[in-house]
Amino acid sequence: MNVALLTVGDELLAGETTNTNASWLAARLTERGATVRRILTVPDDRELIAATVARWQDDSEIDAIIATGGIGGTPDDVTVSAVADALDREFVVFEEMYDRLREKATAFREENPDLVAEYDLELDLEVAASLPEGATPIVVDEGWAPGCVVENVYVFAGIPEEMHAMFESVAAEFSGETVSQTIFTPAPEGALHEVLETVTDEFSVSVGSYPRGSDRPGRIRVSGSDPEAVERAISWLEARVETVEPPSS
């Protein structure tokens, strides 16, 4: 399964928030055998989000799209409505989601009377409960507004704790046959060119080389759909490249 990741948020592009969602999702998807083909960060721009999702939908190389961030009901939360635009679907209120959010808002006000008295809390429940028509809501205890699945597009919250819970609730839908193994080497990347070029010719695998740093060894990552081919390629490399133990952290 090939997946594209779209992380949404002005704060990500401004450097105010570290984009841990993309790396976390990429790691979880890779663990499940899926292949991440695209990672893109865009601002809270409804037209741009919609155009990106629509373009990726037309890309035969991409099986699923995950968008994170920009859900919740505030003016800059435009991701879900943009997905509706991209898929040419109406953006409609889900009554069961509205009822759920109304109950949560009532409970919050009862549990936080001082906060409610101090601040004029404006919660647009209708917007927060709206999803693309025909979508399947993703509801988790950790989150406020629901995420959703519509066609091959998954929309998760941007807050990491909420996003993690939403992904885990649908993780079984992401799978693939890709397996990978990594070896570590003190050799500089410039000394590996010939062996890396040869291993891809000899075996039906993909090879990635990641240079060493001042306090860490370099990495050679071999991946493919045939576990035996990956194993043979690793053995072939270990016979030709100096290796060291993986770093402890």
mmCIF file of C-alpha atoms in Angstrom:
data_model
loop_
_atom_site.group_PDB
_atom_site.id
_atom_site.type_symbol
_atom_site.label_atom_id
_atom_site.label_comp_id
_atom_site.label_asym_id
_atom_site.label_seq_id
_atom_site.Cartn_x
_atom_site.Cartn_y
_atom_site.Cartn_z
ATOM 1 C CA MET A 1 0.000 0.000 0.000
ATOM 2 C CA ASN A 2 1.364 3.408 -1.016
ATOM 3 C CA VAL A 3 0.434 6.305 1.251
ATOM 4 C CA ALA A 4 0.732 10.095 0.959
ATOM 5 C CA LEU A 5 0.906 12.272 4.085
ATOM 6 C CA LEU A 6 -0.428 15.826 4.158
ATOM 7 C CA THR A 7 0.274 17.809 7.331
ATOM 8 C CA VAL A 8 -1.678 21.038 7.621
ATOM 9 C CA GLY A 9 -0.899 24.108 9.690
ATOM 10 C CA ASP A 10 0.493 27.622 9.445
ATOM 11 C CA GLU A 11 2.365 26.986 12.701
ATOM 12 C CA LEU A 12 4.289 24.106 11.117
ATOM 13 C CA LEU A 13 5.502 26.275 8.256
ATOM 14 C CA ALA A 14 6.415 29.101 10.634
ATOM 15 C CA GLY A 15 8.569 26.766 12.723
ATOM 16 C CA GLU A 16 6.451 27.402 15.796
ATOM 17 C CA THR A 17 5.525 23.709 16.075
ATOM 18 C CA THR A 18 7.772 20.765 15.262
ATOM 19 C CA ASN A 19 6.153 18.469 12.736
ATOM 20 C CA THR A 20 6.378 15.232 14.692
ATOM 21 C CA ASN A 21 3.149 13.924 13.138
ATOM 22 C CA ALA A 22 4.737 13.232 9.762
ATOM 23 C CA SER A 23 7.681 11.278 11.188
ATOM 24 C CA TRP A 24 5.460 9.356 13.629
ATOM 25 C CA LEU A 25 3.001 8.363 10.917
ATOM 26 C CA ALA A 26 5.757 7.443 8.469
ATOM 27 C CA ALA A 27 7.334 5.147 11.057
ATOM 28 C CA ARG A 28 4.026 3.493 11.989
ATOM 29 C CA LEU A 29 3.069 2.954 8.358
ATOM 30 C CA THR A 30 6.483 1.527 7.481
ATOM 31 C CA GLU A 31 6.256 -0.852 10.444
ATOM 32 C CA ARG A 32 3.003 -2.158 8.974
ATOM 33 C CA GLY A 33 4.590 -2.775 5.577
ATOM 34 C CA ALA A 34 3.078 0.251 3.843
ATOM 35 C CA THR A 35 5.202 2.618 1.771
ATOM 36 C CA VAL A 36 5.076 6.379 2.251
ATOM 37 C CA ARG A 37 5.364 8.008 -1.194
ATOM 38 C CA ARG A 38 4.684 11.647 -0.366
ATOM 39 C CA ILE A 39 5.043 13.949 2.648
ATOM 40 C CA LEU A 40 3.909 17.548 2.219
ATOM 41 C CA THR A 41 3.162 20.383 4.625
ATOM 42 C CA VAL A 42 0.727 23.115 3.578
ATOM 43 C CA PRO A 43 -0.832 26.138 5.323
ATOM 44 C CA ASP A 44 -4.414 26.387 6.537
ATOM 45 C CA ASP A 45 -5.553 27.229 3.022
ATOM 46 C CA ARG A 46 -8.777 25.515 1.978
ATOM 47 C CA GLU A 47 -8.185 25.797 -1.762
ATOM 48 C CA LEU A 48 -4.607 24.536 -1.547
ATOM 49 C CA ILE A 49 -5.547 21.596 0.668
ATOM 50 C CA ALA A 50 -8.388 20.654 -1.677
ATOM 51 C CA ALA A 51 -6.175 20.931 -4.763
ATOM 52 C CA THR A 52 -3.484 18.750 -3.175
ATOM 53 C CA VAL A 53 -5.920 16.024 -2.099
ATOM 54 C CA ALA A 54 -7.596 16.042 -5.523
ATOM 55 C CA ARG A 55 -4.229 15.770 -7.300
ATOM 56 C CA TRP A 56 -3.123 12.887 -5.114
ATOM 57 C CA GLN A 57 -6.469 11.163 -5.644
ATOM 58 C CA ASP A 58 -5.743 11.141 -9.364
ATOM 59 C CA ASP A 59 -2.241 9.723 -8.835
ATOM 60 C CA SER A 60 -2.323 5.995 -9.614
ATOM 61 C CA GLU A 61 0.773 5.494 -7.451
ATOM 62 C CA ILE A 62 -1.078 6.520 -4.265
ATOM 63 C CA ASP A 63 -3.514 4.145 -2.560
ATOM 64 C CA ALA A 64 -4.391 6.207 0.516
ATOM 65 C CA ILE A 65 -4.057 9.798 1.712
ATOM 66 C CA ILE A 66 -3.687 10.861 5.344
ATOM 67 C CA ALA A 67 -4.244 14.505 6.278
ATOM 68 C CA THR A 68 -3.528 15.767 9.790
ATOM 69 C CA GLY A 69 -4.377 19.084 11.413
ATOM 70 C CA GLY A 70 -6.991 21.751 10.916
ATOM 71 C CA ILE A 71 -10.054 20.058 12.376
ATOM 72 C CA GLY A 72 -12.054 21.339 15.314
ATOM 73 C CA GLY A 73 -14.379 24.174 14.403
ATOM 74 C CA THR A 74 -12.292 27.348 14.726
ATOM 75 C CA PRO A 75 -11.957 29.684 11.710
ATOM 76 C CA ASP A 76 -8.579 28.267 10.664
ATOM 77 C CA ASP A 77 -9.778 24.651 10.845
ATOM 78 C CA VAL A 78 -10.457 24.060 7.170
ATOM 79 C CA THR A 79 -9.024 20.619 6.450
ATOM 80 C CA VAL A 80 -12.228 18.604 6.607
ATOM 81 C CA SER A 81 -14.173 21.086 4.492
ATOM 82 C CA ALA A 82 -11.282 21.154 2.008
ATOM 83 C CA VAL A 83 -11.417 17.365 1.704
ATOM 84 C CA ALA A 84 -15.132 17.648 0.979
ATOM 85 C CA ASP A 85 -14.279 20.126 -1.790
ATOM 86 C CA ALA A 86 -11.600 17.834 -3.196
ATOM 87 C CA LEU A 87 -13.996 14.904 -3.394
ATOM 88 C CA ASP A 88 -16.895 17.019 -4.656
ATOM 89 C CA ARG A 89 -19.042 16.166 -1.640
ATOM 90 C CA GLU A 90 -21.344 18.303 0.465
ATOM 91 C CA PHE A 91 -20.035 19.411 3.861
ATOM 92 C CA VAL A 92 -22.867 18.427 6.187
ATOM 93 C CA VAL A 93 -23.649 18.262 9.898
ATOM 94 C CA PHE A 94 -23.634 14.723 11.298
ATOM 95 C CA GLU A 95 -26.396 14.787 13.902
ATOM 96 C CA GLU A 96 -24.867 12.042 16.032
ATOM 97 C CA MET A 97 -21.587 13.972 16.133
ATOM 98 C CA TYR A 98 -23.428 17.185 16.998
ATOM 99 C CA ASP A 99 -25.205 15.479 19.906
ATOM 100 C CA ARG A 100 -21.927 14.036 21.142
ATOM 101 C CA LEU A 101 -20.153 17.387 21.020
ATOM 102 C CA ARG A 102 -23.049 19.144 22.740
ATOM 103 C CA GLU A 103 -22.822 16.618 25.590
ATOM 104 C CA LYS A 104 -19.065 17.106 25.831
ATOM 105 C CA ALA A 105 -19.433 20.898 25.822
ATOM 106 C CA THR A 106 -22.060 20.737 28.576
ATOM 107 C CA ALA A 107 -19.854 18.455 30.676
ATOM 108 C CA PHE A 108 -16.880 20.776 30.151
ATOM 109 C CA ARG A 109 -18.862 23.815 31.292
ATOM 110 C CA GLU A 110 -20.082 21.968 34.380
ATOM 111 C CA GLU A 111 -16.588 20.749 35.252
ATOM 112 C CA ASN A 112 -14.880 24.100 34.611
ATOM 113 C CA PRO A 113 -17.233 26.837 35.887
ATOM 114 C CA ASP A 114 -14.424 29.274 36.739
ATOM 115 C CA LEU A 115 -12.853 28.971 33.298
ATOM 116 C CA VAL A 116 -16.227 29.414 31.634
ATOM 117 C CA ALA A 117 -16.957 32.458 33.791
ATOM 118 C CA GLU A 118 -13.590 34.057 33.003
ATOM 119 C CA TYR A 119 -13.603 33.484 29.259
ATOM 120 C CA ASP A 120 -16.333 33.826 26.689
ATOM 121 C CA LEU A 121 -16.002 30.391 25.133
ATOM 122 C CA GLU A 122 -17.326 30.194 21.613
ATOM 123 C CA LEU A 123 -17.761 26.640 20.372
ATOM 124 C CA ASP A 124 -19.170 26.234 16.874
ATOM 125 C CA LEU A 125 -20.654 22.800 17.361
ATOM 126 C CA GLU A 126 -22.214 22.629 13.916
ATOM 127 C CA VAL A 127 -18.914 23.207 12.132
ATOM 128 C CA ALA A 128 -17.052 20.815 14.444
ATOM 129 C CA ALA A 129 -19.710 18.156 13.786
ATOM 130 C CA SER A 130 -19.644 18.613 10.000
ATOM 131 C CA LEU A 131 -17.972 16.091 7.698
ATOM 132 C CA PRO A 132 -17.974 15.284 3.982
ATOM 133 C CA GLU A 133 -21.261 13.629 3.071
ATOM 134 C CA GLY A 134 -20.978 9.845 3.301
ATOM 135 C CA ALA A 135 -17.838 9.922 5.475
ATOM 136 C CA THR A 136 -17.222 7.516 8.349
ATOM 137 C CA PRO A 137 -16.456 9.486 11.539
ATOM 138 C CA ILE A 138 -13.380 8.654 13.593
ATOM 139 C CA VAL A 139 -14.210 9.307 17.246
ATOM 140 C CA VAL A 140 -11.677 8.950 20.049
ATOM 141 C CA ASP A 141 -11.871 9.864 23.728
ATOM 142 C CA GLU A 142 -8.705 11.948 23.423
ATOM 143 C CA GLY A 143 -10.183 14.307 20.841
ATOM 144 C CA TRP A 144 -12.816 17.019 20.556
ATOM 145 C CA ALA A 145 -13.941 17.074 16.937
ATOM 146 C CA PRO A 146 -14.150 13.823 14.978
ATOM 147 C CA GLY A 147 -11.771 12.807 12.248
ATOM 148 C CA CYS A 148 -13.115 10.855 9.323
ATOM 149 C CA VAL A 149 -12.546 8.426 6.483
ATOM 150 C CA VAL A 150 -14.013 9.218 3.095
ATOM 151 C CA GLU A 151 -13.116 7.192 0.007
ATOM 152 C CA ASN A 152 -9.328 6.705 0.379
ATOM 153 C CA VAL A 153 -8.758 9.863 2.439
ATOM 154 C CA TYR A 154 -8.191 9.749 6.200
ATOM 155 C CA VAL A 155 -8.413 12.977 8.196
ATOM 156 C CA PHE A 156 -6.870 13.057 11.670
ATOM 157 C CA ALA A 157 -6.483 15.752 14.310
ATOM 158 C CA GLY A 158 -3.221 17.669 14.447
ATOM 159 C CA ILE A 159 -2.661 17.383 18.217
ATOM 160 C CA PRO A 160 -0.293 14.397 18.482
ATOM 161 C CA GLU A 161 -2.149 12.576 21.265
ATOM 162 C CA GLU A 162 -5.421 12.821 19.353
ATOM 163 C CA MET A 163 -3.799 11.950 16.034
ATOM 164 C CA HIS A 164 -2.125 8.855 17.497
ATOM 165 C CA ALA A 165 -5.450 7.598 18.853
ATOM 166 C CA MET A 166 -7.219 8.213 15.542
ATOM 167 C CA PHE A 167 -4.547 6.378 13.579
ATOM 168 C CA GLU A 168 -4.547 3.415 15.949
ATOM 169 C CA SER A 169 -8.324 3.107 15.554
ATOM 170 C CA VAL A 170 -7.909 2.477 11.803
ATOM 171 C CA ALA A 171 -4.348 1.104 11.708
ATOM 172 C CA ALA A 172 -5.520 -2.299 10.529
ATOM 173 C CA GLU A 173 -6.569 -0.690 7.235
ATOM 174 C CA PHE A 174 -2.935 0.105 6.416
ATOM 175 C CA SER A 175 -0.779 -2.814 5.400
ATOM 176 C CA GLY A 176 1.683 -3.877 2.794
ATOM 177 C CA GLU A 177 4.292 -6.410 1.853
ATOM 178 C CA THR A 178 7.361 -4.218 2.237
ATOM 179 C CA VAL A 179 9.988 -5.465 4.682
ATOM 180 C CA SER A 180 13.280 -3.835 5.544
ATOM 181 C CA GLN A 181 16.550 -4.415 7.356
ATOM 182 C CA THR A 182 19.277 -1.957 8.317
ATOM 183 C CA ILE A 183 22.993 -2.316 8.865
ATOM 184 C CA PHE A 184 25.294 0.307 10.360
ATOM 185 C CA THR A 185 28.737 1.221 9.084
ATOM 186 C CA PRO A 186 31.568 3.589 10.028
ATOM 187 C CA ALA A 187 32.482 3.925 6.339
ATOM 188 C CA PRO A 188 31.903 7.339 4.740
ATOM 189 C CA GLU A 189 29.095 7.440 2.198
ATOM 190 C CA GLY A 190 31.500 8.341 -0.586
ATOM 191 C CA ALA A 191 33.204 4.966 -0.179
ATOM 192 C CA LEU A 192 29.969 3.030 -0.653
ATOM 193 C CA HIS A 193 28.930 4.126 -4.120
ATOM 194 C CA GLU A 194 30.035 1.014 -6.025
ATOM 195 C CA VAL A 195 28.713 -1.517 -3.521
ATOM 196 C CA LEU A 196 25.345 0.247 -3.265
ATOM 197 C CA GLU A 197 24.998 0.406 -7.016
ATOM 198 C CA THR A 198 25.899 -3.273 -7.364
ATOM 199 C CA VAL A 199 23.518 -4.567 -4.674
ATOM 200 C CA THR A 200 20.515 -3.043 -6.428
ATOM 201 C CA ASP A 201 21.613 -4.715 -9.665
ATOM 202 C CA GLU A 202 22.102 -8.090 -7.989
ATOM 203 C CA PHE A 203 18.870 -8.213 -5.952
ATOM 204 C CA SER A 204 15.298 -6.991 -6.406
ATOM 205 C CA VAL A 205 15.487 -4.540 -3.514
ATOM 206 C CA SER A 206 15.577 -0.829 -2.796
ATOM 207 C CA VAL A 207 18.585 0.557 -0.954
ATOM 208 C CA GLY A 208 18.879 3.790 0.977
ATOM 209 C CA SER A 209 22.152 5.162 2.340
ATOM 210 C CA TYR A 210 22.220 7.652 5.201
ATOM 211 C CA PRO A 211 25.579 9.295 6.007
ATOM 212 C CA ARG A 212 27.370 9.025 9.311
ATOM 213 C CA GLY A 213 27.558 11.909 11.760
ATOM 214 C CA SER A 214 30.123 12.953 14.287
ATOM 215 C CA ASP A 215 28.573 10.721 16.941
ATOM 216 C CA ARG A 216 26.696 8.112 14.937
ATOM 217 C CA PRO A 217 27.499 5.529 12.255
ATOM 218 C CA GLY A 218 26.077 5.585 8.764
ATOM 219 C CA ARG A 219 23.075 3.441 7.856
ATOM 220 C CA ILE A 220 22.256 1.270 4.877
ATOM 221 C CA ARG A 221 18.588 0.335 4.677
ATOM 222 C CA VAL A 222 17.458 -2.471 2.371
ATOM 223 C CA SER A 223 13.767 -2.932 1.643
ATOM 224 C CA GLY A 224 11.613 -4.960 -0.702
ATOM 225 C CA SER A 225 8.547 -7.165 -1.000
ATOM 226 C CA ASP A 226 10.507 -10.434 -0.869
ATOM 227 C CA PRO A 227 11.921 -11.096 2.639
ATOM 228 C CA GLU A 228 14.394 -13.668 1.280
ATOM 229 C CA ALA A 229 15.741 -11.180 -1.267
ATOM 230 C CA VAL A 230 16.177 -8.583 1.476
ATOM 231 C CA GLU A 231 17.977 -11.143 3.641
ATOM 232 C CA ARG A 232 20.309 -12.141 0.785
ATOM 233 C CA ALA A 233 21.062 -8.508 -0.013
ATOM 234 C CA ILE A 234 21.906 -7.787 3.636
ATOM 235 C CA SER A 235 24.223 -10.793 3.791
ATOM 236 C CA TRP A 236 25.878 -9.686 0.548
ATOM 237 C CA LEU A 237 26.446 -6.193 1.956
ATOM 238 C CA GLU A 238 27.762 -7.474 5.287
ATOM 239 C CA ALA A 239 30.414 -9.448 3.377
ATOM 240 C CA ARG A 240 31.606 -6.281 1.615
ATOM 241 C CA VAL A 241 30.993 -3.396 4.015
ATOM 242 C CA GLU A 242 32.501 -2.843 7.444
ATOM 243 C CA THR A 243 29.669 -2.941 9.994
ATOM 244 C CA VAL A 244 29.225 -1.894 13.618
ATOM 245 C CA GLU A 245 26.587 -2.477 16.256
ATOM 246 C CA PRO A 246 23.471 -0.263 16.080
ATOM 247 C CA PRO A 247 23.709 2.891 18.217
ATOM 248 C CA SER A 248 22.057 2.588 21.611
ATOM 249 C CA SER A 249 19.772 5.568 20.962
#
